[in-house]
């Protein structure tokens, strides 16, 4: 647990330093995600109607929200 500094100027600097660390971590994570997306995009075959149907089936079989997503789609199609 951090104790607030007696000197408000030091406290603000500590706060700004932590914000800067958070920002840098966020930017590193964005770079990792972007690189991953680019790599996967180039390594995946083009989507076909059959592939889309297969991915949709997998989506609806997800254990947590699969059934909910399927119901949402069915309601949207009505």
Short mmCIF file of C-alpha atoms in Angstrom, two decimals:
data_model
loop_
_atom_site.label_atom_id
_atom_site.label_comp_id
_atom_site.label_asym_id
_atom_site.label_seq_id
_atom_site.Cartn_x
_atom_site.Cartn_y
_atom_site.Cartn_z
CA UNK A 1 0.00 0.00 0.00
CA UNK A 2 1.37 3.41 -0.94
CA UNK A 3 1.34 6.23 1.56
CA UNK A 4 0.51 9.66 0.24
CA UNK A 5 3.56 11.89 0.31
CA UNK A 6 3.58 14.90 2.59
CA UNK A 7 4.75 17.01 -0.31
CA UNK A 8 1.96 17.33 -2.91
CA UNK A 9 4.51 17.90 -5.68
CA UNK A 10 6.12 14.52 -5.00
CA UNK A 11 2.73 12.85 -4.83
CA UNK A 12 1.80 14.24 -8.24
CA UNK A 13 5.09 13.04 -9.69
CA UNK A 14 4.54 9.57 -8.28
CA UNK A 15 1.04 9.55 -9.71
CA UNK A 16 2.28 10.73 -13.11
CA UNK A 17 5.04 8.11 -13.07
CA UNK A 18 2.49 5.36 -12.44
CA UNK A 19 0.27 6.72 -15.21
CA UNK A 20 3.25 6.74 -17.57
CA UNK A 21 4.05 3.11 -16.66
CA UNK A 22 0.43 2.14 -17.31
CA UNK A 23 0.46 3.95 -20.66
CA UNK A 24 3.70 2.23 -21.71
CA UNK A 25 2.34 -1.17 -20.74
CA UNK A 26 -0.85 -0.45 -22.70
CA UNK A 27 1.15 0.58 -25.79
CA UNK A 28 3.29 -2.57 -25.58
CA UNK A 29 0.16 -4.70 -25.38
CA UNK A 30 -1.36 -2.93 -28.39
CA UNK A 31 1.80 -3.61 -30.41
CA UNK A 32 1.70 -7.29 -29.46
CA UNK A 33 -1.97 -7.58 -30.43
CA UNK A 34 -1.43 -5.78 -33.74
CA UNK A 35 1.52 -8.02 -34.61
CA UNK A 36 -0.53 -11.09 -33.74
CA UNK A 37 -3.42 -9.92 -35.92
CA UNK A 38 -1.11 -9.25 -38.87
CA UNK A 39 0.59 -12.63 -38.51
CA UNK A 40 -2.68 -14.53 -38.27
CA UNK A 41 -4.23 -12.57 -41.12
CA UNK A 42 -1.45 -13.59 -43.47
CA UNK A 43 -1.42 -17.22 -42.34
CA UNK A 44 -5.15 -17.91 -42.54
CA UNK A 45 -6.73 -19.20 -45.73
CA UNK A 46 -9.42 -17.03 -47.31
CA UNK A 47 -12.87 -17.53 -45.83
CA UNK A 48 -15.37 -19.55 -47.80
CA UNK A 49 -19.08 -20.01 -47.07
CA UNK A 50 -18.26 -23.48 -45.72
CA UNK A 51 -15.59 -22.10 -43.38
CA UNK A 52 -17.97 -19.41 -42.15
CA UNK A 53 -20.68 -22.00 -41.44
CA UNK A 54 -18.16 -24.13 -39.54
CA UNK A 55 -16.96 -21.15 -37.47
CA UNK A 56 -20.56 -20.16 -36.74
CA UNK A 57 -21.28 -23.69 -35.51
CA UNK A 58 -18.21 -23.53 -33.25
CA UNK A 59 -19.39 -20.18 -31.91
CA UNK A 60 -22.78 -21.58 -30.94
CA UNK A 61 -21.10 -24.54 -29.23
CA UNK A 62 -19.17 -22.32 -26.82
CA UNK A 63 -19.90 -23.47 -23.26
CA UNK A 64 -20.59 -20.08 -21.72
CA UNK A 65 -22.41 -17.89 -24.25
CA UNK A 66 -22.90 -20.15 -27.25
CA UNK A 67 -26.57 -20.83 -26.66
CA UNK A 68 -27.27 -17.16 -25.95
CA UNK A 69 -25.59 -16.11 -29.20
CA UNK A 70 -27.62 -18.68 -31.10
CA UNK A 71 -30.87 -17.32 -29.62
CA UNK A 72 -29.86 -13.74 -30.46
CA UNK A 73 -29.27 -14.75 -34.07
CA UNK A 74 -32.60 -16.57 -34.24
CA UNK A 75 -34.43 -13.54 -32.85
CA UNK A 76 -32.68 -11.23 -35.32
CA UNK A 77 -33.75 -13.43 -38.23
CA UNK A 78 -37.46 -13.23 -37.30
#
